[in-house]
Amino acid sequence: MRKKLISILLATAMCGSMLAGCGSNNAGNAVEKETESAAETAAASEEAPEAEASQTGEKEVLEFYHGYYQDESEWAAAQAMRDIYDEFANAHADGSVTFKPIAVENRDDIVSVKVAGGSFPDIVDAGGGGVPLAAIQQNLVYDLKPYIDENNLQDAVGINYTQHDQDGHIYAVHDQIESRGLWYNADVFEKAGVSADAFSDWASFGEAMAKIRELGDGSYGYIAGQGSSFIINAVMASSENGRKMLESELTEEVINSDEFAEAFKTAAKLDQENGSEHTTDDNGNLMADFNTNGTVGVLFNGVWNASGIDASLTEAIEPVIFPGDISIASAGGGIAVANGMSEAKTELALEFVKYMTSAEVQEKIFTEVQANPCNMTLDLNALAEGSGNAATMKLAEACSQVNNAGTIVIDMGYTWGSDVKSAIINALMECAVSGTDIDARFELLQKELVALIG
Amino acid sequence: MAGLQTNKKKKNKLGMRRTGFIMAFLAPTLLVFCVFYLYPIVTVFATSFCKWDYTNITSPEFFGFGNLWDNYNYIFNKYPFFWEALRNSTTWAILGAVVQIPIATLIALALSRKVKGVKWVRNIYIVPNMISTAAMGIIFLQLYNPSYGIINPVIRLFKKGFSDNILLLHGPAFVAMTCAYIFFTGTTTLMILGNIMAVPEEVREAAMLDGASGLKQDWYIVIPMIKGTLKTVSTLAATSGFLIYNEVYFLTKGAAGTYSISYVIRELAISSPRTQFGRANAVAVIQILAGMVIIVVVNLLYSMNLGKKRIDR
Amino acid sequence: MNMRKDKPGKGVKNMSAFTRIFTYLCLAWALLVALVPLVWLVISSLKEDPLARPGFQLPESICLDGYISTFKDLHVLRYFGNSLFIAGISVIISVIMISMSAYVVARMEFKGKTLVTMLLYSTMFIPATALTYPVYRLVNSLHLYDTRGALIFVYACSGIAVSFFVIKNYYDNIPRDLEEAARIDGCGYVQTWLKVIFPIARPGIMTAAVLAFLNNWNEYYWASLVMITREKLTVPALLSTFTTAFNTNYNGLFSAMVVIILPPVLLYCFFSKFFIEALSGGAVKG
């Protein structure tokens, strides 16, 4: 009896839900149809909203996309950057244009989708991703050079001025410079009986790494893969020719050059000796070995690593630049402004570029965000001493080493393209496996690269 | 005469109603298809014959009939990763149908027996399927890590002194990636299990009388009866094997010969600073065609087998 | 009655030793496969630095920081609400829509049927990159950008192929006599579907619904593309919060992963009956 009752109840419930489902479905259809026609009209007047806004006297909005979305508990620097942006927004709250910073997680996807549709975000901090070539080709990005020249911001934008110069145009200004050298653990070096002389050339670097491996206490030379791809960068920078190749687009000539072959093989040989178990496409996977456990001799990472070093190791870990007095500094992407906005919006956007490179903000980027600021007029060492923070002092030391290196070159990823770089890293990582024929793998890489740029 | 006419009228009326019904029931899906998929599909096919990259991103340019196959030519003859990717994706598709489905079926058969704790196993077994493949990728990246993962110590039991990163070895890397997803057949197993449980008791009893019990009964009686479901899940498994992307992205980024078709498409369209939409879409056309081939092949295989069974009887 | 309940031929006693051992082996394998990653994940999430004590070593001391920060700072519950709402609504819309069209394709003959089937199946293989731009534009022109409606729209429309496939195959297994009987009783087409077929096919439809729900629950690409406001994001977005280019907080990451899979697992424990019934097409009782 009870069973019957339950089944009747169930049946009623089912019918009810079915009817409800059907009802909502019909309604859904109607809505869908409506929205479709709405879509058509909207598509027809796509450009309209902006014009409308200014006509009705509403405040214009300057949207600024950036990638500092992380919660403060996860990454304090993100909060520091957001504070800097908010301050600018508040300072211009009374103006005719509202400045609206928007934190997004996949900024690069959003930008590339917009560009594919022929538009560009009002302002975007492209970070290390770089401004898409397609956007520049379509004339979607505002040329900042005239503004920089007019306002004498050359020193304030620093390396951006030369690195981002594309046939006399500057499409982006990065407020912080991606500056790279090496970090080494002096305790591990001492135990292995090697000194910082190991950084005089790559041969002695290799010998030092061998001695560290011989310690046999689980210590190893360095974290290879993504990190050691910068060896290629550094070796190429050691010759006049190689430097020129790094600074220009990748051509078949470069791929077949002796300089490139030597650079790749130097790195691959070191990596193979170092072992594939210490090879990763993302430094982050093994970074704790260096920064916390102290079991690694060398870490190929940027100056920002200063803030990641465990307190117990601050005494031991020191920054140094690549053999041959070489450092790597790239403006990368940075803040880019859209072309063809209203005068008021463009003005505020340019004001923002000036603000981000001003000494006041740049100081914060150094002390709070813990990055290498682009502004050349700052005295980093004095600022660090003023802060009294051990990590900031390490950062200052690393930054000044990078900034004062005899040769400063750009990361090849920016001039040659990220697809080229990931192909190089993949080849390098495969070479780390013991017994891999480096020469053969290099020939294959050459073929891959020729095809990629074709 | 009059009777015939009314009959015809009735039929017509019925036909009208039928057509109306078909239209009404198909309409929402077709609308969604047109709004959401038609434009992309047409674009993919059309622009695979166009020069479409960073220099002309808003206006793809038809190659002209003389150079119609330029993108395909590049993909087939120049692009270094295409054949590797096609081989890998096809292998994963085959493994989906050939490895994943038998495993799922065996476990489903085991779960169909009344053994102690069977409910527990069943419930636990689907949990990994609730984790996204992205999260699974991160988990397996840790498990495979040569310095602190759990795989290298196991290998060392058989091969002393092994210290290489298996994700960088040609061959083992592919196997490792396959193992990162292929054993998690929870949802598939349940779909099969459902069908096994639906096999009428009378059939089993009859089989018992014929002396077929246990595994024998499963093989001769149960499997043929659940063929329909097996076909469905085989197609789904082969399809998802063919479309693998997350595993490549999280585990190897294509190193050691592990590119997949989906990965190549994204690499060309998004990762390349030269934004090769045209070429990416040429690969996409291959992906769509290969996908259709997979569906047809699985269908053919199952109908072939079925035919054989009938003759046997 | 009782005889029928414990099905003969399936009890342990009637099994041959070989069958029994084989069964246990299969079950043990299933457990092993499922538990290794799960146990590893849970153990790791309790370690302060998972990489310092790797593998299955037990943590020195239990560290709940990751969990605490996940709940306290990241407002997990809000994301769960969003995910549940978005995935739920979109599944209902798509499944009803598909169960209608799949019925027509499974049962009726009409011109262009093969074409419709082909087109629907082909959607399974369209790469997301090809969809990205047109759909993004569509979402914008519908004024849905950065609303929950955008995701509901995208989820309801994507994945129609798999649902179509599963539901159509279920319809194919329903004997045609039932409809004929209903037709003789004077039921129209709509009525026949509504009163006879839909209830019978309900298990198959539920299977498709659960598959779609799990997919939408874990979807990340679209979620991060069409949603900007953090308050509206879905659960998978949590994961990316823990990995930055500069440091990776593994304790936090693993804790977040446990937290992300926990609600579906809990839901599943409470409603395992329903899930199992749904995925198994109604034949297995939880």
PDB file of C-alpha atoms in Angstrom, chain A residues 28-224:
ATOM      1  CA  GLY A  28      12.579  30.313 -22.966  1.00  0.00           C
ATOM      2  CA  ASN A  29      11.898  30.062 -26.653  1.00  0.00           C
ATOM      3  CA  ALA A  30      10.059  33.300 -26.704  1.00  0.00           C
ATOM      4  CA  VAL A  31      12.841  34.997 -24.814  1.00  0.00           C
ATOM      5  CA  GLU A  32      15.414  33.520 -27.113  1.00  0.00           C
ATOM      6  CA  LYS A  33      13.607  34.807 -30.148  1.00  0.00           C
ATOM      7  CA  GLU A  34      13.233  38.203 -28.612  1.00  0.00           C
ATOM      8  CA  THR A  35      16.849  38.429 -27.636  1.00  0.00           C
ATOM      9  CA  GLU A  36      17.831  37.376 -31.088  1.00  0.00           C
ATOM     10  CA  SER A  37      16.069  40.252 -32.715  1.00  0.00           C
ATOM     11  CA  ALA A  38      17.486  42.457 -29.996  1.00  0.00           C
ATOM     12  CA  ALA A  39      20.891  41.156 -30.965  1.00  0.00           C
ATOM     13  CA  GLU A  40      20.378  42.243 -34.517  1.00  0.00           C
ATOM     14  CA  THR A  41      19.464  45.774 -33.603  1.00  0.00           C
ATOM     15  CA  ALA A  42      22.285  45.904 -31.112  1.00  0.00           C
ATOM     16  CA  ALA A  43      24.750  44.683 -33.699  1.00  0.00           C
ATOM     17  CA  ALA A  44      23.563  47.343 -36.093  1.00  0.00           C
ATOM     18  CA  SER A  45      24.283  50.121 -33.636  1.00  0.00           C
ATOM     19  CA  GLU A  46      27.355  48.712 -31.999  1.00  0.00           C
ATOM     20  CA  GLU A  47      29.311  51.919 -32.038  1.00  0.00           C
ATOM     21  CA  ALA A  48      26.371  53.901 -30.770  1.00  0.00           C
ATOM     22  CA  PRO A  49      26.592  53.589 -26.954  1.00  0.00           C
ATOM     23  CA  GLU A  50      29.697  55.687 -26.588  1.00  0.00           C
ATOM     24  CA  ALA A  51      28.389  58.498 -28.699  1.00  0.00           C
ATOM     25  CA  GLU A  52      25.096  58.377 -26.864  1.00  0.00           C
ATOM     26  CA  ALA A  53      26.824  58.631 -23.537  1.00  0.00           C
ATOM     27  CA  SER A  54      28.612  61.839 -24.413  1.00  0.00           C
ATOM     28  CA  GLN A  55      25.463  63.329 -25.929  1.00  0.00           C
ATOM     29  CA  THR A  56      23.370  62.813 -22.851  1.00  0.00           C
ATOM     30  CA  GLY A  57      26.109  64.361 -20.767  1.00  0.00           C
ATOM     31  CA  GLU A  58      26.752  61.175 -18.881  1.00  0.00           C
ATOM     32  CA  LYS A  59      30.221  60.662 -17.517  1.00  0.00           C
ATOM     33  CA  GLU A  60      32.535  58.769 -19.818  1.00  0.00           C
ATOM     34  CA  VAL A  61      34.284  55.738 -18.406  1.00  0.00           C
ATOM     35  CA  LEU A  62      37.915  54.893 -19.055  1.00  0.00           C
ATOM     36  CA  GLU A  63      38.240  51.166 -18.519  1.00  0.00           C
ATOM     37  CA  PHE A  64      41.621  49.888 -17.453  1.00  0.00           C
ATOM     38  CA  TYR A  65      42.259  46.139 -17.574  1.00  0.00           C
ATOM     39  CA  HIS A  66      45.078  44.683 -15.506  1.00  0.00           C
ATOM     40  CA  GLY A  67      46.099  41.275 -14.227  1.00  0.00           C
ATOM     41  CA  TYR A  68      46.581  41.990 -10.528  1.00  0.00           C
ATOM     42  CA  TYR A  69      43.524  40.057  -9.392  1.00  0.00           C
ATOM     43  CA  GLN A  70      45.064  37.966  -6.620  1.00  0.00           C
ATOM     44  CA  ASP A  71      43.835  38.308  -3.082  1.00  0.00           C
ATOM     45  CA  GLU A  72      46.139  40.131  -0.740  1.00  0.00           C
ATOM     46  CA  SER A  73      46.686  36.979   1.299  1.00  0.00           C
ATOM     47  CA  GLU A  74      47.932  35.222  -1.814  1.00  0.00           C
ATOM     48  CA  TRP A  75      50.127  37.886  -3.298  1.00  0.00           C
ATOM     49  CA  ALA A  76      50.549  41.164  -1.456  1.00  0.00           C
ATOM     50  CA  ALA A  77      52.068  42.859  -4.511  1.00  0.00           C
ATOM     51  CA  ALA A  78      48.734  42.586  -6.334  1.00  0.00           C
ATOM     52  CA  GLN A  79      47.025  44.576  -3.596  1.00  0.00           C
ATOM     53  CA  ALA A  80      49.836  47.143  -3.693  1.00  0.00           C
ATOM     54  CA  MET A  81      49.285  47.633  -7.418  1.00  0.00           C
ATOM     55  CA  ARG A  82      45.519  47.922  -6.988  1.00  0.00           C
ATOM     56  CA  ASP A  83      46.070  50.580  -4.324  1.00  0.00           C
ATOM     57  CA  ILE A  84      48.217  52.556  -6.750  1.00  0.00           C
ATOM     58  CA  TYR A  85      45.457  52.379  -9.375  1.00  0.00           C
ATOM     59  CA  ASP A  86      42.726  53.300  -6.926  1.00  0.00           C
ATOM     60  CA  GLU A  87      44.656  56.324  -5.814  1.00  0.00           C
ATOM     61  CA  PHE A  88      44.730  57.588  -9.385  1.00  0.00           C
ATOM     62  CA  ALA A  89      41.022  56.912  -9.739  1.00  0.00           C
ATOM     63  CA  ASN A  90      40.261  58.864  -6.582  1.00  0.00           C
ATOM     64  CA  ALA A  91      42.470  61.768  -7.588  1.00  0.00           C
ATOM     65  CA  HIS A  92      40.489  62.114 -10.813  1.00  0.00           C
ATOM     66  CA  ALA A  93      37.075  61.319  -9.400  1.00  0.00           C
ATOM     67  CA  ASP A  94      35.868  64.861 -10.092  1.00  0.00           C
ATOM     68  CA  GLY A  95      36.958  64.940 -13.730  1.00  0.00           C
ATOM     69  CA  SER A  96      34.718  64.461 -16.732  1.00  0.00           C
ATOM     70  CA  VAL A  97      35.978  60.909 -17.228  1.00  0.00           C
ATOM     71  CA  THR A  98      35.739  58.124 -14.667  1.00  0.00           C
ATOM     72  CA  PHE A  99      38.832  55.950 -14.369  1.00  0.00           C
ATOM     73  CA  LYS A 100      37.793  52.368 -13.747  1.00  0.00           C
ATOM     74  CA  PRO A 101      40.452  49.747 -13.038  1.00  0.00           C
ATOM     75  CA  ILE A 102      39.276  46.177 -13.743  1.00  0.00           C
ATOM     76  CA  ALA A 103      41.225  43.181 -12.479  1.00  0.00           C
ATOM     77  CA  VAL A 104      40.936  40.196 -14.804  1.00  0.00           C
ATOM     78  CA  GLU A 105      42.388  36.714 -14.705  1.00  0.00           C
ATOM     79  CA  ASN A 106      42.969  35.994 -18.352  1.00  0.00           C
ATOM     80  CA  ARG A 107      43.808  39.415 -19.594  1.00  0.00           C
ATOM     81  CA  ASP A 108      45.669  38.050 -22.618  1.00  0.00           C
ATOM     82  CA  ASP A 109      42.641  36.084 -23.827  1.00  0.00           C
ATOM     83  CA  ILE A 110      40.374  39.066 -23.373  1.00  0.00           C
ATOM     84  CA  VAL A 111      42.736  41.358 -25.265  1.00  0.00           C
ATOM     85  CA  SER A 112      43.195  38.903 -28.125  1.00  0.00           C
ATOM     86  CA  VAL A 113      39.446  38.360 -28.470  1.00  0.00           C
ATOM     87  CA  LYS A 114      38.904  42.113 -28.594  1.00  0.00           C
ATOM     88  CA  VAL A 115      41.661  42.572 -31.121  1.00  0.00           C
ATOM     89  CA  ALA A 116      40.218  39.809 -33.287  1.00  0.00           C
ATOM     90  CA  GLY A 117      37.027  41.849 -33.324  1.00  0.00           C
ATOM     91  CA  GLY A 118      38.861  45.010 -34.302  1.00  0.00           C
ATOM     92  CA  SER A 119      38.736  46.774 -30.944  1.00  0.00           C
ATOM     93  CA  PHE A 120      41.147  47.371 -28.098  1.00  0.00           C
ATOM     94  CA  PRO A 121      40.631  47.940 -24.374  1.00  0.00           C
ATOM     95  CA  ASP A 122      40.715  51.644 -23.391  1.00  0.00           C
ATOM     96  CA  ILE A 123      43.869  50.991 -21.419  1.00  0.00           C
ATOM     97  CA  VAL A 124      45.432  47.667 -20.636  1.00  0.00           C
ATOM     98  CA  ASP A 125      48.471  46.690 -18.622  1.00  0.00           C
ATOM     99  CA  ALA A 126      49.628  43.863 -20.871  1.00  0.00           C
ATOM    100  CA  GLY A 127      52.159  42.925 -18.195  1.00  0.00           C
ATOM    101  CA  GLY A 128      54.740  40.496 -19.491  1.00  0.00           C
ATOM    102  CA  GLY A 129      52.408  39.277 -22.217  1.00  0.00           C
ATOM    103  CA  GLY A 130      53.228  41.980 -24.684  1.00  0.00           C
ATOM    104  CA  VAL A 131      50.904  43.989 -26.918  1.00  0.00           C
ATOM    105  CA  PRO A 132      49.628  41.720 -29.729  1.00  0.00           C
ATOM    106  CA  LEU A 133      51.246  42.424 -33.090  1.00  0.00           C
ATOM    107  CA  ALA A 134      47.809  42.190 -34.654  1.00  0.00           C
ATOM    108  CA  ALA A 135      46.612  45.182 -32.638  1.00  0.00           C
ATOM    109  CA  ILE A 136      49.530  47.316 -33.769  1.00  0.00           C
ATOM    110  CA  GLN A 137      49.121  46.205 -37.379  1.00  0.00           C
ATOM    111  CA  GLN A 138      45.502  47.259 -37.304  1.00  0.00           C
ATOM    112  CA  ASN A 139      46.431  50.648 -35.900  1.00  0.00           C
ATOM    113  CA  LEU A 140      44.414  50.026 -32.739  1.00  0.00           C
ATOM    114  CA  VAL A 141      47.098  51.186 -30.335  1.00  0.00           C
ATOM    115  CA  TYR A 142      47.967  54.772 -29.525  1.00  0.00           C
ATOM    116  CA  ASP A 143      51.530  55.922 -30.206  1.00  0.00           C
ATOM    117  CA  LEU A 144      52.900  57.187 -26.898  1.00  0.00           C
ATOM    118  CA  LYS A 145      56.190  58.534 -28.250  1.00  0.00           C
ATOM    119  CA  PRO A 146      55.048  62.104 -29.027  1.00  0.00           C
ATOM    120  CA  TYR A 147      53.618  62.416 -25.514  1.00  0.00           C
ATOM    121  CA  ILE A 148      56.807  61.093 -23.930  1.00  0.00           C
ATOM    122  CA  ASP A 149      58.989  63.451 -25.963  1.00  0.00           C
ATOM    123  CA  GLU A 150      56.765  66.477 -25.304  1.00  0.00           C
ATOM    124  CA  ASN A 151      56.768  65.948 -21.560  1.00  0.00           C
ATOM    125  CA  ASN A 152      60.402  64.881 -21.317  1.00  0.00           C
ATOM    126  CA  LEU A 153      59.540  61.529 -19.814  1.00  0.00           C
ATOM    127  CA  GLN A 154      62.492  59.727 -21.417  1.00  0.00           C
ATOM    128  CA  ASP A 155      64.205  59.055 -18.113  1.00  0.00           C
ATOM    129  CA  ALA A 156      60.950  58.232 -16.390  1.00  0.00           C
ATOM    130  CA  VAL A 157      60.081  55.485 -18.876  1.00  0.00           C
ATOM    131  CA  GLY A 158      63.680  54.299 -18.932  1.00  0.00           C
ATOM    132  CA  ILE A 159      64.405  51.236 -20.996  1.00  0.00           C
ATOM    133  CA  ASN A 160      60.924  51.379 -22.542  1.00  0.00           C
ATOM    134  CA  TYR A 161      62.142  54.274 -24.648  1.00  0.00           C
ATOM    135  CA  THR A 162      64.638  52.186 -26.566  1.00  0.00           C
ATOM    136  CA  GLN A 163      63.234  48.663 -26.338  1.00  0.00           C
ATOM    137  CA  HIS A 164      59.666  49.536 -27.260  1.00  0.00           C
ATOM    138  CA  ASP A 165      60.724  51.800 -30.119  1.00  0.00           C
ATOM    139  CA  GLN A 166      59.183  50.334 -33.272  1.00  0.00           C
ATOM    140  CA  ASP A 167      60.199  52.442 -36.280  1.00  0.00           C
ATOM    141  CA  GLY A 168      59.830  55.577 -34.222  1.00  0.00           C
ATOM    142  CA  HIS A 169      56.644  54.594 -32.429  1.00  0.00           C
ATOM    143  CA  ILE A 170      56.173  53.487 -28.829  1.00  0.00           C
ATOM    144  CA  TYR A 171      53.037  51.460 -28.196  1.00  0.00           C
ATOM    145  CA  ALA A 172      53.548  50.457 -24.581  1.00  0.00           C
ATOM    146  CA  VAL A 173      55.249  51.560 -21.401  1.00  0.00           C
ATOM    147  CA  HIS A 174      55.858  49.015 -18.684  1.00  0.00           C
ATOM    148  CA  ASP A 175      56.066  50.507 -15.214  1.00  0.00           C
ATOM    149  CA  GLN A 176      58.333  47.712 -14.039  1.00  0.00           C
ATOM    150  CA  ILE A 177      61.224  46.086 -15.839  1.00  0.00           C
ATOM    151  CA  GLU A 178      61.518  42.330 -16.052  1.00  0.00           C
ATOM    152  CA  SER A 179      65.137  42.163 -14.907  1.00  0.00           C
ATOM    153  CA  ARG A 180      66.983  38.891 -14.800  1.00  0.00           C
ATOM    154  CA  GLY A 181      70.234  37.624 -13.480  1.00  0.00           C
ATOM    155  CA  LEU A 182      71.013  34.654 -11.269  1.00  0.00           C
ATOM    156  CA  TRP A 183      70.709  33.910  -7.588  1.00  0.00           C
ATOM    157  CA  TYR A 184      73.180  31.617  -5.879  1.00  0.00           C
ATOM    158  CA  ASN A 185      73.399  29.992  -2.484  1.00  0.00           C
ATOM    159  CA  ALA A 186      76.796  30.853  -0.987  1.00  0.00           C
ATOM    160  CA  ASP A 187      76.503  28.125   1.671  1.00  0.00           C
ATOM    161  CA  VAL A 188      76.076  25.416  -0.957  1.00  0.00           C
ATOM    162  CA  PHE A 189      78.951  26.900  -2.927  1.00  0.00           C
ATOM    163  CA  GLU A 190      81.202  26.905   0.124  1.00  0.00           C
ATOM    164  CA  LYS A 191      80.339  23.339   0.997  1.00  0.00           C
ATOM    165  CA  ALA A 192      81.229  22.255  -2.537  1.00  0.00           C
ATOM    166  CA  GLY A 193      84.451  24.226  -2.385  1.00  0.00           C
ATOM    167  CA  VAL A 194      83.668  26.696  -5.158  1.00  0.00           C
ATOM    168  CA  SER A 195      83.566  30.477  -5.130  1.00  0.00           C
ATOM    169  CA  ALA A 196      81.653  33.146  -6.982  1.00  0.00           C
ATOM    170  CA  ASP A 197      84.439  33.000  -9.591  1.00  0.00           C
ATOM    171  CA  ALA A 198      82.266  30.311 -11.111  1.00  0.00           C
ATOM    172  CA  PHE A 199      80.379  33.135 -12.789  1.00  0.00           C
ATOM    173  CA  SER A 200      83.365  34.332 -14.799  1.00  0.00           C
ATOM    174  CA  ASP A 201      82.515  32.083 -17.760  1.00  0.00           C
ATOM    175  CA  TRP A 202      80.240  29.166 -18.627  1.00  0.00           C
ATOM    176  CA  ALA A 203      83.004  26.549 -18.494  1.00  0.00           C
ATOM    177  CA  SER A 204      83.839  27.329 -14.887  1.00  0.00           C
ATOM    178  CA  PHE A 205      80.117  27.551 -14.177  1.00  0.00           C
ATOM    179  CA  GLY A 206      79.794  23.968 -15.412  1.00  0.00           C
ATOM    180  CA  GLU A 207      82.704  22.830 -13.267  1.00  0.00           C
ATOM    181  CA  ALA A 208      81.177  24.439 -10.186  1.00  0.00           C
ATOM    182  CA  MET A 209      77.867  22.717 -10.842  1.00  0.00           C
ATOM    183  CA  ALA A 210      79.664  19.378 -11.121  1.00  0.00           C
ATOM    184  CA  LYS A 211      81.255  19.924  -7.716  1.00  0.00           C
ATOM    185  CA  ILE A 212      77.883  20.683  -6.171  1.00  0.00           C
ATOM    186  CA  ARG A 213      76.431  17.463  -7.567  1.00  0.00           C
ATOM    187  CA  GLU A 214      79.370  15.570  -6.107  1.00  0.00           C
ATOM    188  CA  LEU A 215      78.326  16.643  -2.621  1.00  0.00           C
ATOM    189  CA  GLY A 216      75.889  13.736  -2.683  1.00  0.00           C
ATOM    190  CA  ASP A 217      73.596  15.181  -0.031  1.00  0.00           C
ATOM    191  CA  GLY A 218      70.674  15.709  -2.406  1.00  0.00           C
ATOM    192  CA  SER A 219      71.990  19.074  -3.516  1.00  0.00           C
ATOM    193  CA  TYR A 220      71.990  19.864  -7.202  1.00  0.00           C
ATOM    194  CA  GLY A 221      73.349  22.548  -9.514  1.00  0.00           C
ATOM    195  CA  TYR A 222      70.403  24.553 -10.749  1.00  0.00           C
ATOM    196  CA  ILE A 223      66.782  24.382 -11.835  1.00  0.00           C
ATOM    197  CA  ALA A 224      66.849  23.832 -15.604  1.00  0.00           C
TER     198      ALA A 224
END
